[in-house]
Short mmCIF file of C-alpha atoms and ligand atoms in Angstrom, two decimals:
data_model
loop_
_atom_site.label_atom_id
_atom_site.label_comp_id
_atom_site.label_asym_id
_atom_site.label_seq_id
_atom_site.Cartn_x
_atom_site.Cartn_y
_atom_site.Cartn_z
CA UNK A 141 -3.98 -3.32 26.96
CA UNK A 142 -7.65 -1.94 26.38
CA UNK A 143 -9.76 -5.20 28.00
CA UNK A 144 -11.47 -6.64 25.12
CA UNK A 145 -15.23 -5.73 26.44
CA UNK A 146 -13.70 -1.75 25.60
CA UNK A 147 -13.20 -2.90 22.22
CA UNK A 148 -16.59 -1.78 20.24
CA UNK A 149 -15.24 -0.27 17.08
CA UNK A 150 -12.09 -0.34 14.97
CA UNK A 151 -10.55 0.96 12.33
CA UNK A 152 -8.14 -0.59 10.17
CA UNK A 153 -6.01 2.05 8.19
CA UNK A 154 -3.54 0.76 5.27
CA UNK A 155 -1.46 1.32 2.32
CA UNK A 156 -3.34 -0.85 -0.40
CA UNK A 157 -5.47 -3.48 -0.83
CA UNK A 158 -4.88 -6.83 0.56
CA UNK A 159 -2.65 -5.61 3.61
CA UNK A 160 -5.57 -5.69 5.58
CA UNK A 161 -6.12 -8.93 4.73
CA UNK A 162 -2.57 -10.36 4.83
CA UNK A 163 -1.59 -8.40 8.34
CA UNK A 164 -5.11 -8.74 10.91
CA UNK A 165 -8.01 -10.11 8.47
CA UNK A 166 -7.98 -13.11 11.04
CA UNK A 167 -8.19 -10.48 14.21
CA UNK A 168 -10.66 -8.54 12.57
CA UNK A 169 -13.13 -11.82 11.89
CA UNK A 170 -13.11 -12.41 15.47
CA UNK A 171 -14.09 -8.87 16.18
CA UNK A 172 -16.90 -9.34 13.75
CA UNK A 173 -17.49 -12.50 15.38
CA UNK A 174 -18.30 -10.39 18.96
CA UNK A 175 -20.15 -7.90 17.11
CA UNK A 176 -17.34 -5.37 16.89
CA UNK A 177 -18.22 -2.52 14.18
CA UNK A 178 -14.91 -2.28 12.10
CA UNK A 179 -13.98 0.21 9.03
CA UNK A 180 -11.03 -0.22 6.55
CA UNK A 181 -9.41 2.67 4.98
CA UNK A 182 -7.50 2.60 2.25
CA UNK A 183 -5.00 4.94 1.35
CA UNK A 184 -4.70 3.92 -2.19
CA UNK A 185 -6.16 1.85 -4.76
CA UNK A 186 -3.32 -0.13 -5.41
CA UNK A 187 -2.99 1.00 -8.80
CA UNK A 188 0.35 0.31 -9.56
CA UNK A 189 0.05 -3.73 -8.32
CA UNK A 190 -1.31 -6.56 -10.48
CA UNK A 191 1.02 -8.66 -12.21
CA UNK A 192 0.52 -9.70 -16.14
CA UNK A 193 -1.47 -6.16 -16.72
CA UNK A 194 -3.40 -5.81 -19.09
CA UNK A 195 -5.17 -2.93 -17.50
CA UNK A 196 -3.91 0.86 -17.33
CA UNK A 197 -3.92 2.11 -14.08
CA UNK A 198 -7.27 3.50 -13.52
CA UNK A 199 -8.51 -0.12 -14.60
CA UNK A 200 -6.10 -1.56 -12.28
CA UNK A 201 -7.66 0.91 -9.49
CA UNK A 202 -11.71 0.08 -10.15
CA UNK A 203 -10.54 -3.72 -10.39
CA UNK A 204 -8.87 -3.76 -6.85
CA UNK A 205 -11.30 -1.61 -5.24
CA UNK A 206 -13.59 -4.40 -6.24
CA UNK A 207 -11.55 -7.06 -4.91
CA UNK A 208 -10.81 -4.99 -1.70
CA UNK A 209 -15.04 -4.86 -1.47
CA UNK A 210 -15.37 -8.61 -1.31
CA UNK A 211 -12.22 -9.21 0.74
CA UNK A 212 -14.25 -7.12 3.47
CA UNK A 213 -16.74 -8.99 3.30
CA UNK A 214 -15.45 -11.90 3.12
CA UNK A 215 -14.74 -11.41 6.98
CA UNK A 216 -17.81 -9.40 7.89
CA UNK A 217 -16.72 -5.65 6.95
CA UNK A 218 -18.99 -3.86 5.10
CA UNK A 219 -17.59 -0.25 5.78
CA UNK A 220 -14.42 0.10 3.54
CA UNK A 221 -13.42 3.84 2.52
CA UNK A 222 -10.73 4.74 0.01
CA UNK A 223 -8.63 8.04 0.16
CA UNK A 224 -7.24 7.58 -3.30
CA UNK A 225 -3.61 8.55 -3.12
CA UNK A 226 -1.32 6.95 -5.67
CA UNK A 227 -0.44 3.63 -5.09
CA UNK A 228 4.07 3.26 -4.64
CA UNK A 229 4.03 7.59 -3.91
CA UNK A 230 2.79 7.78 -0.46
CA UNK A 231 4.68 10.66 1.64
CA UNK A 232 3.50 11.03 5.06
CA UNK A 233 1.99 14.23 4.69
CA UNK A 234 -0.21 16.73 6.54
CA UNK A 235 -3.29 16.15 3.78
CA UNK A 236 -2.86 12.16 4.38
CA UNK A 237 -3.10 13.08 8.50
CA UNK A 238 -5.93 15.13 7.92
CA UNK A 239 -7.74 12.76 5.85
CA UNK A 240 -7.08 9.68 8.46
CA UNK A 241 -7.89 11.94 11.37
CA UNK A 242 -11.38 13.05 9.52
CA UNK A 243 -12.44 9.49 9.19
CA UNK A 244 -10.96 8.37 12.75
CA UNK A 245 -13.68 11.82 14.16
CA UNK A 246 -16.47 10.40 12.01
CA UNK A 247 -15.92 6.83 13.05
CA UNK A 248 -14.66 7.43 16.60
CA UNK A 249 -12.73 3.83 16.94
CA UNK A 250 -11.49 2.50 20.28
CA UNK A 251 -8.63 0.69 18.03
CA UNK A 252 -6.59 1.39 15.06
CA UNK A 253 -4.56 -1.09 12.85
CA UNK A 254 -2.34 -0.19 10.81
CA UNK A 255 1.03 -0.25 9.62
CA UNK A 256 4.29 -0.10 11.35
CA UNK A 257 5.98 3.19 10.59
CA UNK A 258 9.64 1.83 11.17
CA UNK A 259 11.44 -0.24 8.61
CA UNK A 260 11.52 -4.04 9.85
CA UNK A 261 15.55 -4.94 9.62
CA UNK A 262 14.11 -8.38 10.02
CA UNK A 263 12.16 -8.90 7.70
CA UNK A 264 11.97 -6.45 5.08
CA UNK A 265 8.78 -7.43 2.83
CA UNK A 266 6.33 -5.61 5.65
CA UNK A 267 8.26 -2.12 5.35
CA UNK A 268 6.82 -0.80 1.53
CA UNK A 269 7.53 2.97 1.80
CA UNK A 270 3.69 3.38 1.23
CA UNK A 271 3.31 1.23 5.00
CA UNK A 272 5.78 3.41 6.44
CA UNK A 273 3.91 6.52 5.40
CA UNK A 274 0.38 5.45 6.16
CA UNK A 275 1.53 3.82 9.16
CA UNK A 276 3.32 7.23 10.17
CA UNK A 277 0.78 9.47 9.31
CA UNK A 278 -1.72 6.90 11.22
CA UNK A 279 0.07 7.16 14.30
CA UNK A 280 0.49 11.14 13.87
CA UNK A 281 -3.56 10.98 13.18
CA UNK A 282 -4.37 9.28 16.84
CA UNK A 283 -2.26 11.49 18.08
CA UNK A 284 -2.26 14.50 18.46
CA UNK A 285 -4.64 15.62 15.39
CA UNK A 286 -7.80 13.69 16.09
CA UNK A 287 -7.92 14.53 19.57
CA UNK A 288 -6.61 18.25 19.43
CA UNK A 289 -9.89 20.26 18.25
CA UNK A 290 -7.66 22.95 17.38
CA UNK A 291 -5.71 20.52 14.30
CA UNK A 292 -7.51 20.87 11.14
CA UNK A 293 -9.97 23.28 12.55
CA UNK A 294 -11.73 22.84 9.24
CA UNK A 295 -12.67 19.41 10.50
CA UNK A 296 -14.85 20.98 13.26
CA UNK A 297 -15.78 24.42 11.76
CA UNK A 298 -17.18 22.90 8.25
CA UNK A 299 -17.84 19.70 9.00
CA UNK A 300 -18.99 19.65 12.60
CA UNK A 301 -16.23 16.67 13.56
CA UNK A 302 -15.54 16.90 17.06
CA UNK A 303 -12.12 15.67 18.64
CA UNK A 304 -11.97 12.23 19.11
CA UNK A 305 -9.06 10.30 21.71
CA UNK A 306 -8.28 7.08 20.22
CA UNK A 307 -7.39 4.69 23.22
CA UNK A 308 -4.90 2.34 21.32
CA UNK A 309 -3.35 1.09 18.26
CA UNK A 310 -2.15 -2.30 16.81
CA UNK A 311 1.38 -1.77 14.80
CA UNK A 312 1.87 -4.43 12.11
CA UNK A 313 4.50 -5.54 10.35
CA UNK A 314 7.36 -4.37 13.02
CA UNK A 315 10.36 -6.77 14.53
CA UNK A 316 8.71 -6.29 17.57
CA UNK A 317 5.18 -7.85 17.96
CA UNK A 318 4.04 -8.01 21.71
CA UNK A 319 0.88 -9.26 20.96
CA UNK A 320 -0.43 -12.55 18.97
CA UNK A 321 -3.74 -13.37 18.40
CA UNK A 322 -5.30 -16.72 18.02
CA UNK A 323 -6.85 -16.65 14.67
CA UNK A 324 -6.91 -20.32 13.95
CA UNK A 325 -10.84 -19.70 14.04
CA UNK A 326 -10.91 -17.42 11.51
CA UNK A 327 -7.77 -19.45 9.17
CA UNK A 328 -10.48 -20.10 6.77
CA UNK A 329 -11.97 -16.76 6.32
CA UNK A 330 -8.66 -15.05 6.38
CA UNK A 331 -7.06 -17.27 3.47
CA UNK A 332 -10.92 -16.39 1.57
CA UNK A 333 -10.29 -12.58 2.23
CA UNK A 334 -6.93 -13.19 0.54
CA UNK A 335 -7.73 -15.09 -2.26
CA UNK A 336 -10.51 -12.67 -3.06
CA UNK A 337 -7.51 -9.93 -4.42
CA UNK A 338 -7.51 -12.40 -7.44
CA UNK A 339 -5.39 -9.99 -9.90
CA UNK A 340 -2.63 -10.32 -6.89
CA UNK A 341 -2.63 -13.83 -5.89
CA UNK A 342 -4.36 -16.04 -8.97
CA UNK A 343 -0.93 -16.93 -10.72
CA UNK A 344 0.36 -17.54 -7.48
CA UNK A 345 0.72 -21.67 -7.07
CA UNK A 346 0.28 -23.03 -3.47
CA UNK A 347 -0.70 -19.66 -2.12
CA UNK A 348 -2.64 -21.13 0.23
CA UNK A 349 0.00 -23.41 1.37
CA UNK A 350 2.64 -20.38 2.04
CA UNK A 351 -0.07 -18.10 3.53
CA UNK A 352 -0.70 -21.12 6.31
CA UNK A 353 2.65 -21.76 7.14
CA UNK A 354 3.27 -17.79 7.74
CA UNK A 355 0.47 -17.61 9.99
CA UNK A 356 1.44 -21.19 12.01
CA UNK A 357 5.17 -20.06 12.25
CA UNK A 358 3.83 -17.24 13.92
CA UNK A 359 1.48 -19.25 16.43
CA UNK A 360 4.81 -21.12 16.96
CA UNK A 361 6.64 -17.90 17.89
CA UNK A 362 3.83 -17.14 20.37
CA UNK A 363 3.64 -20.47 22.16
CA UNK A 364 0.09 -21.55 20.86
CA UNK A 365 -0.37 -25.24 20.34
CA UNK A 366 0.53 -27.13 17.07
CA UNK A 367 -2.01 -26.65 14.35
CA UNK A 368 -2.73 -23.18 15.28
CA UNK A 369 -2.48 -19.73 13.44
CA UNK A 370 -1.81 -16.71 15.09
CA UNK A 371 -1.30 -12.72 13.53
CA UNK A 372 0.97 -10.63 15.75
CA UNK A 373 1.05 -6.59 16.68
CA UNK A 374 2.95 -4.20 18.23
CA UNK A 375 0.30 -2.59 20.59
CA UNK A 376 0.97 0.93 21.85
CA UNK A 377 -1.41 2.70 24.06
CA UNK A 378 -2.33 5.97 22.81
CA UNK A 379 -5.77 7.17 25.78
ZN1 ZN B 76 0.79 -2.97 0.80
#
């Protein structure tokens, strides 16, 4: 594993709003916390979440951008990017690589999070096709295209981004996690992040409740003490 003094900037690439915040909002306070630089991008709005609509979907979009804005900075991310696909149609595709692999070049992370690309026969709730896809196209995005300066050539020849060689990348959401991180620090700013998608979790009674007995089942699963939280990765080394 990258030793956590090579750990200056990350970027955290997901589906919709809120999985951030649900899968590594806890990590990615802690990073804050050491003066890590981290980015989220977003492949969609979210458009098609939201229960009890009253808004169409473009409302739906502007209202969960919003949300996504304050769950950031609810943990000390001010840098959050949206590619704007449609939210529940995400295909793994080469514009989606390109478009990860442009903002990976312009933000030139030692770290990506983001989303398992396998279905979890576990646990099914983390594998949304739109996870899979972003997850996949993620991966594809470390490697090869960001680091190949001859993938999307138009990345270098128009916009001047040069090839960048992502060192590793956090997988959430898998069967597998090898890594767990202590977040019990950051419990408090990680249930705020969450709470702050209002239009997803607002009719949701004991939310908080459910969201702290995830996150301590998992500190359970990696041997931390009673009382603790923990979010867990798959970490694959990509340098
Ligand atoms: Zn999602």
């Amino acid at each position: 594993m990258l030793p956590e003094a090579e750990i200056n900037r990350v970027l955290v690439v997901t589906a919709h709003p809120d999985d951030a915040d649900f899968a590594s909002a806890g990590s990615v306070a802690l990073f804050v916390d050491r003066g890590v630089e981290v980015t989220y991008l977003l492949a969609t709005d979210g458009d098609a979440g939201g229960n009890e609509r009253t808004l169409d979907n473009s409302g739906m979009a502007a209202l969960r951008r919003t949300e996504q804005l304050a769950a950031a900075k609810a943990v000390g991310v001010t840098d959050v990017r949206f590619l704007g696909y449609s939210d529940g149609q995400v295909v793994p595709s080469l514009d989606l690589r390109r478009d990860i692999a442009r903002v990976i070049r312009q933000v030139r992370p030692d770290l990506v999070i983001t989303h398992h690309p396998d279905r979890n026969y576990v646990f099914v709730a983390p594998s949304h096709p739109d996870h899979r896809a972003v997850g996949g196209a993620a991966l594809d995005a470390v490697y090869p295209d960001a680091r190949n300066p001859y993938a999307f050539p138009e990345l270098v020849e128009e916009e001047g981004l040069e090839a960048w060689t992502v060192r590793e990348v956090w997988l959430n959401g898998g069967s597998t996690p090898n890594h767990w991180v202590d977040i019990t620090d950051a419990m408090d700013r990680k249930l705020a992040a969450l709470q702050s998608h209002v239009s997803q979790v607002s009719h949701n009674e004991g939310f908080a409740e459910f969201v702290k007995s995830r996150f301590a089942a998992w500190a359970e699963q990696a041997g931390f003490p009673k009382g603790h939280y923990a979010e867990g990765f798959q970490v694959v080394p990509t340098a």
